[in-house]
mmCIF file of C-alpha atoms in Angstrom:
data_model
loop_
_atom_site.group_PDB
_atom_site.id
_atom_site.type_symbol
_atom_site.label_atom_id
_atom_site.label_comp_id
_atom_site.label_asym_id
_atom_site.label_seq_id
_atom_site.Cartn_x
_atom_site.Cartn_y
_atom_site.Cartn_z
ATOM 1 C CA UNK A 1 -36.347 -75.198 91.464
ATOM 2 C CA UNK A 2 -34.214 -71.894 92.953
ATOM 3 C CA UNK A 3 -32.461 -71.269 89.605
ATOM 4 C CA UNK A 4 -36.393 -70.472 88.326
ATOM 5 C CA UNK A 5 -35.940 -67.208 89.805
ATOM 6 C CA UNK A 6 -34.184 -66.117 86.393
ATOM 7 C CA UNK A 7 -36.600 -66.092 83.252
ATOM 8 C CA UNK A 8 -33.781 -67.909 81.071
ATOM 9 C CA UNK A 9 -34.003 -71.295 82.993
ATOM 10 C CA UNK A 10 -38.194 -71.734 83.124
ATOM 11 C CA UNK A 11 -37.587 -73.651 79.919
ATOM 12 C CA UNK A 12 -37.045 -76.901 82.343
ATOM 13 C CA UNK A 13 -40.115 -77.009 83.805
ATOM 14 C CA UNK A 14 -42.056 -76.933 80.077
ATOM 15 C CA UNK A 15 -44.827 -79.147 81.045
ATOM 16 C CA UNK A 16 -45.251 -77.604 85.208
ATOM 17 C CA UNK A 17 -49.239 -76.911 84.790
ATOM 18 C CA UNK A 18 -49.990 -80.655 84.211
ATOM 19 C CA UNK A 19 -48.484 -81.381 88.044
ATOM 20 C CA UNK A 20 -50.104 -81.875 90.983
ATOM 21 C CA UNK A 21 -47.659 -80.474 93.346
ATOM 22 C CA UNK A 22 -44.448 -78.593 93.825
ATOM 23 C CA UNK A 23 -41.696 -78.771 96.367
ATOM 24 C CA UNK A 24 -38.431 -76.651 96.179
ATOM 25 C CA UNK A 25 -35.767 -76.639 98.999
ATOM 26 C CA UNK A 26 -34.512 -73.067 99.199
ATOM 27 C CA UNK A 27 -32.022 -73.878 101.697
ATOM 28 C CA UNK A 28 -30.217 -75.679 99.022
ATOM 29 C CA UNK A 29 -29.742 -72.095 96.580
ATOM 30 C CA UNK A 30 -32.049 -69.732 97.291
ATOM 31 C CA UNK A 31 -29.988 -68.252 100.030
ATOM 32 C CA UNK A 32 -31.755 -69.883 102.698
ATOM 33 C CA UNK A 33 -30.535 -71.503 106.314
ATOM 34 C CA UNK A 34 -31.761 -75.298 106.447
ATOM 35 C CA UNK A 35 -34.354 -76.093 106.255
ATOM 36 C CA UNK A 36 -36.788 -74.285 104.610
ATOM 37 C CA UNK A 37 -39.038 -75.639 101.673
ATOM 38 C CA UNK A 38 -41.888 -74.375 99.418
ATOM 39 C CA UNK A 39 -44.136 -76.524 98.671
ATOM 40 C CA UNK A 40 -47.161 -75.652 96.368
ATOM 41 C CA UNK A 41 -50.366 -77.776 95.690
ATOM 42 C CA UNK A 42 -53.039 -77.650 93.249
ATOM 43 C CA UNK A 43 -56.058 -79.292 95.617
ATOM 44 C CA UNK A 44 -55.178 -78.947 99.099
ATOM 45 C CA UNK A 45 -58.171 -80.436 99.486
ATOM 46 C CA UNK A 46 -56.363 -83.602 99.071
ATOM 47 C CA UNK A 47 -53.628 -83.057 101.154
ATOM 48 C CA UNK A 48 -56.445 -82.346 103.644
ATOM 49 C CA UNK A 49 -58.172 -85.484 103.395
ATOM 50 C CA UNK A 50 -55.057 -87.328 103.668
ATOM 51 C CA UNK A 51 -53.293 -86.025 106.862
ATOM 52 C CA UNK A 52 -56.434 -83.469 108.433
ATOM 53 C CA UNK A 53 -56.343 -84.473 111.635
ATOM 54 C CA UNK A 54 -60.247 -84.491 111.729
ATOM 55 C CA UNK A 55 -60.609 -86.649 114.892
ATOM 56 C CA UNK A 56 -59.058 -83.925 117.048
ATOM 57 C CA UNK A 57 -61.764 -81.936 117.103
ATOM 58 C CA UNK A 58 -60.220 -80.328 120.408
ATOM 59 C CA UNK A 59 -57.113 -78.864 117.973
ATOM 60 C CA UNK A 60 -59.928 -76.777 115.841
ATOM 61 C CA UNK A 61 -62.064 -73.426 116.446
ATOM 62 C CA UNK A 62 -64.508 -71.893 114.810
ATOM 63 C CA UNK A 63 -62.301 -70.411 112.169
ATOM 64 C CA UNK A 64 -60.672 -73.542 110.968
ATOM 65 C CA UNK A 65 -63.921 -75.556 111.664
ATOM 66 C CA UNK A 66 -64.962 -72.609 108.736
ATOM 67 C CA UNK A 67 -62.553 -73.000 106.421
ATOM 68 C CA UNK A 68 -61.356 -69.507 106.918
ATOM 69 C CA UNK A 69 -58.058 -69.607 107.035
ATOM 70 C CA UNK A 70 -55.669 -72.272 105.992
ATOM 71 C CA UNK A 71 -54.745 -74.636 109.223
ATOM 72 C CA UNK A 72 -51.607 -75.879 108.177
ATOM 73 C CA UNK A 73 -51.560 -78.866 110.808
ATOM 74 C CA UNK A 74 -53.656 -80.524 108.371
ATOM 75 C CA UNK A 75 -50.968 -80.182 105.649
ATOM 76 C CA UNK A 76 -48.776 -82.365 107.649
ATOM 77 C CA UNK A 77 -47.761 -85.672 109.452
ATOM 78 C CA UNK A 78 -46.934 -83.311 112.411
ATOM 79 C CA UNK A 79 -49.543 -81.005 114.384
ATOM 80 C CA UNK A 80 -47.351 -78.257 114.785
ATOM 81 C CA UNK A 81 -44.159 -76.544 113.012
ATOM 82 C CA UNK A 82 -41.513 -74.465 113.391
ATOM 83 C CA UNK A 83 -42.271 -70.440 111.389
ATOM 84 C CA UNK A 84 -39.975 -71.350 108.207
ATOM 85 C CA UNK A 85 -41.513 -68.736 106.315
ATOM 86 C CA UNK A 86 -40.113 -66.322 108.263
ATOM 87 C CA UNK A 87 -36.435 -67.196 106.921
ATOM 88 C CA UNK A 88 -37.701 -66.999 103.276
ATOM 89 C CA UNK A 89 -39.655 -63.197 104.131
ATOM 90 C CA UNK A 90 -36.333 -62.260 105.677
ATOM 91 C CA UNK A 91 -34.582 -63.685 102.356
ATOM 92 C CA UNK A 92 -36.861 -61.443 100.083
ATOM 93 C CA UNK A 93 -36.872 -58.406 102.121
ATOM 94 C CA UNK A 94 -32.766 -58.463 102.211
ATOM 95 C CA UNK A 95 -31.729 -59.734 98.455
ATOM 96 C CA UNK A 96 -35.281 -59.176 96.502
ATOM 97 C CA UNK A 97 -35.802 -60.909 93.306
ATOM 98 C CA UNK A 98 -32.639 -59.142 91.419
ATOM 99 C CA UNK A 99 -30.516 -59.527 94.148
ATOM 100 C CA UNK A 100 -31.250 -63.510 94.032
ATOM 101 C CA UNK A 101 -31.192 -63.694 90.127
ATOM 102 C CA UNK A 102 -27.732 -62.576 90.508
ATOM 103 C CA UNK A 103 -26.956 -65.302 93.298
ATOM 104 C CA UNK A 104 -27.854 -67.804 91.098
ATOM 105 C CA UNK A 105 -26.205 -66.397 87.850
ATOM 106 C CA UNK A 106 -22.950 -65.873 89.336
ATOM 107 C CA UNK A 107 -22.901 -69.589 90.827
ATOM 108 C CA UNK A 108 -23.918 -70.907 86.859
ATOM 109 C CA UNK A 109 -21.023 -68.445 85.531
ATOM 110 C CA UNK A 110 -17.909 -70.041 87.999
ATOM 111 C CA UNK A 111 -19.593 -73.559 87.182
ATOM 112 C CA UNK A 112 -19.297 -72.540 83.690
ATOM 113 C CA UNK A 113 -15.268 -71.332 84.062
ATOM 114 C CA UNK A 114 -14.985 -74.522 85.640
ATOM 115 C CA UNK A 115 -15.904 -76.683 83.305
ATOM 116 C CA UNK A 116 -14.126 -74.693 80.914
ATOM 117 C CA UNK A 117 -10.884 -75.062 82.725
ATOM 118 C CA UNK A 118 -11.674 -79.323 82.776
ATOM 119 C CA UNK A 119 -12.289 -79.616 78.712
ATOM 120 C CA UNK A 120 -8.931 -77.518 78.297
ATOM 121 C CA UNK A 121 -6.770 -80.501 79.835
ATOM 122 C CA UNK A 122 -7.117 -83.087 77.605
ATOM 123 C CA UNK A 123 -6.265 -85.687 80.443
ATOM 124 C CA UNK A 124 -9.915 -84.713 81.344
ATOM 125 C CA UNK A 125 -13.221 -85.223 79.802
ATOM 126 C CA UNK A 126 -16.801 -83.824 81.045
ATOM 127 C CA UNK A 127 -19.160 -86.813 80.987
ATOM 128 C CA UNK A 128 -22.771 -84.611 81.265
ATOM 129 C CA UNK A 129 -24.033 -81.562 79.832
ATOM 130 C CA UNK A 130 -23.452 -79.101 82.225
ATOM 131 C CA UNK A 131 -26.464 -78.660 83.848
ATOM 132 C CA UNK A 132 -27.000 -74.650 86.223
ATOM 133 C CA UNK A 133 -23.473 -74.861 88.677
ATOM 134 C CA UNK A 134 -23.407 -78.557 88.579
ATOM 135 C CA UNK A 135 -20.254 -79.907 86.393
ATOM 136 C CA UNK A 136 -19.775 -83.711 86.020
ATOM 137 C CA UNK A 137 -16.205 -84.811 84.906
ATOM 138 C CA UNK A 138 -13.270 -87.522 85.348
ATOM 139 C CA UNK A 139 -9.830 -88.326 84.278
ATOM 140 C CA UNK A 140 -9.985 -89.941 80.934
ATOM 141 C CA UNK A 141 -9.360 -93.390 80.843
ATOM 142 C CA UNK A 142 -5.294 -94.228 80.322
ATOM 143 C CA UNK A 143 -6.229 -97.536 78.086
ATOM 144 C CA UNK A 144 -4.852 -96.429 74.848
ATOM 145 C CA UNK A 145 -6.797 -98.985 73.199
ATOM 146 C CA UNK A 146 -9.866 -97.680 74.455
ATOM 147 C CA UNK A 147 -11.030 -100.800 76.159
ATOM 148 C CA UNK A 148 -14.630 -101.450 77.461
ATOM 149 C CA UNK A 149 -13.952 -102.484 81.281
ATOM 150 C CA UNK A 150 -14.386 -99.108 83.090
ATOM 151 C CA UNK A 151 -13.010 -100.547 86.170
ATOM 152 C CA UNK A 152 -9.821 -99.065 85.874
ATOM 153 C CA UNK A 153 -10.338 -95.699 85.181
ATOM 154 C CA UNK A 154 -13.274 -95.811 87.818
ATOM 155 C CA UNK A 155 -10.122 -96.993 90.523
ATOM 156 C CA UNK A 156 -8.288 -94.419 89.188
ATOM 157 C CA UNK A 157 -11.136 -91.397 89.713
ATOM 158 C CA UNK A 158 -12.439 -93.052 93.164
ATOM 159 C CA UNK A 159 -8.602 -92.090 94.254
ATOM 160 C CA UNK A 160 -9.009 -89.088 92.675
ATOM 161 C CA UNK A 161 -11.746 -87.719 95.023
ATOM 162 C CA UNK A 162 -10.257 -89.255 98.008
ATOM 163 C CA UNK A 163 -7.182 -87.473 97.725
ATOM 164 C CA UNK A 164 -8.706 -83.900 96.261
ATOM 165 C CA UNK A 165 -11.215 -84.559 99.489
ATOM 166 C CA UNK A 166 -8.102 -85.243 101.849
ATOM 167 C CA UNK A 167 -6.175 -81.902 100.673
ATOM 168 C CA UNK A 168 -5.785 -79.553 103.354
ATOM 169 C CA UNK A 169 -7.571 -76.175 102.554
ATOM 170 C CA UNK A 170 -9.035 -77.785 99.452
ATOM 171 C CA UNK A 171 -12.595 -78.406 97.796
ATOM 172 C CA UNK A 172 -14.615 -80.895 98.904
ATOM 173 C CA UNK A 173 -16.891 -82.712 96.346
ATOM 174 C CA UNK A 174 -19.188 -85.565 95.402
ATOM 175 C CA UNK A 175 -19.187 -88.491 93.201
ATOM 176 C CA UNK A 176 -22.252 -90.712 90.682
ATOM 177 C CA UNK A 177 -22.202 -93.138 88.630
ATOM 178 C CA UNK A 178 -22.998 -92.753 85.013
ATOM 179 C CA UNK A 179 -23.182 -95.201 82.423
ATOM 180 C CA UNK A 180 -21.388 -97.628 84.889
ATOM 181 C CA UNK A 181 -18.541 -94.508 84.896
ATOM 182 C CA UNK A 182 -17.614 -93.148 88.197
ATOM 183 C CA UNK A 183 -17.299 -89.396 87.918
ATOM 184 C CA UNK A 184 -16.703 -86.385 90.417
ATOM 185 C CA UNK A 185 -19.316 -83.564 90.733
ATOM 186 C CA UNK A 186 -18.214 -79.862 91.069
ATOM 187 C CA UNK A 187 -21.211 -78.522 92.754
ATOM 188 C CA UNK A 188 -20.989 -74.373 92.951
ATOM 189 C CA UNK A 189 -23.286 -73.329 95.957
ATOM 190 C CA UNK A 190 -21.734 -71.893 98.793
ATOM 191 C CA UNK A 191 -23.002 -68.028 99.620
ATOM 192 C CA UNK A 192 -19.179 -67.182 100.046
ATOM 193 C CA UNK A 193 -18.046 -68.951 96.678
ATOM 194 C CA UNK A 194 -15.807 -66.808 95.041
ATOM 195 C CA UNK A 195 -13.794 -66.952 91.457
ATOM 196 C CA UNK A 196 -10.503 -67.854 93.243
ATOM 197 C CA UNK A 197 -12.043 -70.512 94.841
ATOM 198 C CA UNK A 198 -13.469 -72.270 92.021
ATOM 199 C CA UNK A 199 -10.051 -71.918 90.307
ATOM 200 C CA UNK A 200 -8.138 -72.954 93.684
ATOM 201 C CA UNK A 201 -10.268 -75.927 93.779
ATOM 202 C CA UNK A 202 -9.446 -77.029 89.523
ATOM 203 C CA UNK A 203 -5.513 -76.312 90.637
ATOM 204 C CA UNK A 204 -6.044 -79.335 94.050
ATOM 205 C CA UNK A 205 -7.703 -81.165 91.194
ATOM 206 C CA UNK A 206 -5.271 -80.985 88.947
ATOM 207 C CA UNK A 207 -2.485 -81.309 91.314
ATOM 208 C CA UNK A 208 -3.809 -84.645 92.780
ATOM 209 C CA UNK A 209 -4.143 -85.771 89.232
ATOM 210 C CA UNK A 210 -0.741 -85.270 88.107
ATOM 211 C CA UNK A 211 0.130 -87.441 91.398
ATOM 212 C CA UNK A 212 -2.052 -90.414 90.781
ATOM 213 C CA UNK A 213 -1.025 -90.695 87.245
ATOM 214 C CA UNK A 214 2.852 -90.276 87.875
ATOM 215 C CA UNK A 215 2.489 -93.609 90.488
#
C-alpha cells in the first residue's frame, strides 16, 4: 500500500473500486513510527453498526447524537485512541508527496542492485519475481542430478540464514517457504538504508555461503 505513493506501481491495485475497505500500515514504509495505519471504508455505516457503541448513550452529545462529525469510538473495538494521525500530518508536512516517492524509489532501486548482485553468482538463484524492495533467493541446490527432495538444499539455506543472522555487524533477514523451497528474503526498508549497506549485507551473504559449502 505505501509504494502507491508513486504513479508507476497503482497498476497492483487494478480492480481497488470493487473493495469494501482499505488498510495500509505506514509505519511499515511510509516513513512512519509504529504504529500508525490508514484505513479507508466505503460505508462506515457498517462499521458503525458493527462496533457503535450505541448503548452508551452517556459517551455521546448532541453533535455525535447528529451525525455531525465522525465519532471515531464507533469505528473501533476500543472507546478511545491514541492521535496517530498526528505522526502521518507530521510525515507530510516534513517529506511531502515527492519527498516520499523518492523514499520508496530509492528502497526499490538497492532491492533491485541486490538482486542483481544474487543472479550474477551462479551458486545463487532468485526463486520470485522481484516484487517493490522485497528480493526472494537461495543457494542453488548442489544435487548435480537435479533431484526432487528439496530437503537438502532447504538444510543447507536454513544454515544459511542462521549464520548471515549470527554475523556480527551484518544484515539481518527473513525466511518463507515456496513451493516446499525454503528461501531467504532481502527486505530493503530501513530509513537509514544506504547503497553500502545493501552491498555489505550480499558480501556477509556471500561470505557465509562460501563457508557452508566448503564444510
Amino acid at each position: 500500500g505505501n509504494a502507491l505513493v508513486c504513479p508507476e506501481f497503482t497498476e497492483v491495485i487494478d480492480g481497488v473500486e470493487a473493495v469494501d475497505s482499505f488498510s495500509m500500515n505506514a509505519h511499515k514504509w511510509l516513513l512512519a513510527n509504529n504504529d500508525c495505519c490508514a484505513m479507508w471504508v466505503k460505508k462506515p455505516s457498517a462499521l458503525v453498526a458493527a462496533l457503535g457503541p450505541e448503548q452508551d448513550l452517556i459517551l455521546k452529545d448532541a453533535a455525535s447524537e447528529g451525525h455531525n462529525v465522525v465519532d471515531y469510538m464507533d469505528w473501533t473495538m476500543t472507546l478511545t485512541r491514541r492521535f496517530r494521525a498526528l505522526k502521518m500530518w507530521l510525515v507530510l508536512r516534513c517529506y511531502g508527496i515527492q519527498g516520499l516517492r523518492d523514499h520508496i524509489r530509492n528502497h526499490v532501486r538497492m532491492a533491485e542492485a541486490f538482486e542483481k548482485m544474487v543472479k550474477a553468482d551462479e551458486r545463487f538463484e532468485v526463486v520470485t519475481d522481484r516484487k517493490f524492495a522485497l528480493v526472494c533467493f537461495r543457494l542453488r541446490s548442489q544435487d548435480k542430478f537435479g533431484g526432487a527432495d528439496k530437503q537438502p538444499a532447504n538444510r543447507l539455506n536454513r544454515r544459511l540464514l542462521e549464520e548471515v543472522n549470527a554475523a556480527t555487524s551484518g544484515p539481518y533477514m527473513s525466511s518463507a517457504t515456496v513451493g516446499g523451497m525454503f528461501i531467504l528474503r532481502c527486505a530493503i526498508g530501513s530509513t537509514l538504508t544506504e547503497d553500502h549497506h545493501v552491498s555489505d549485507a550480499w558480501k556477509v551473504v556471500q561470505d557465509q555461503a562460501t563457508i557452508i559449502l566448503h564444510d
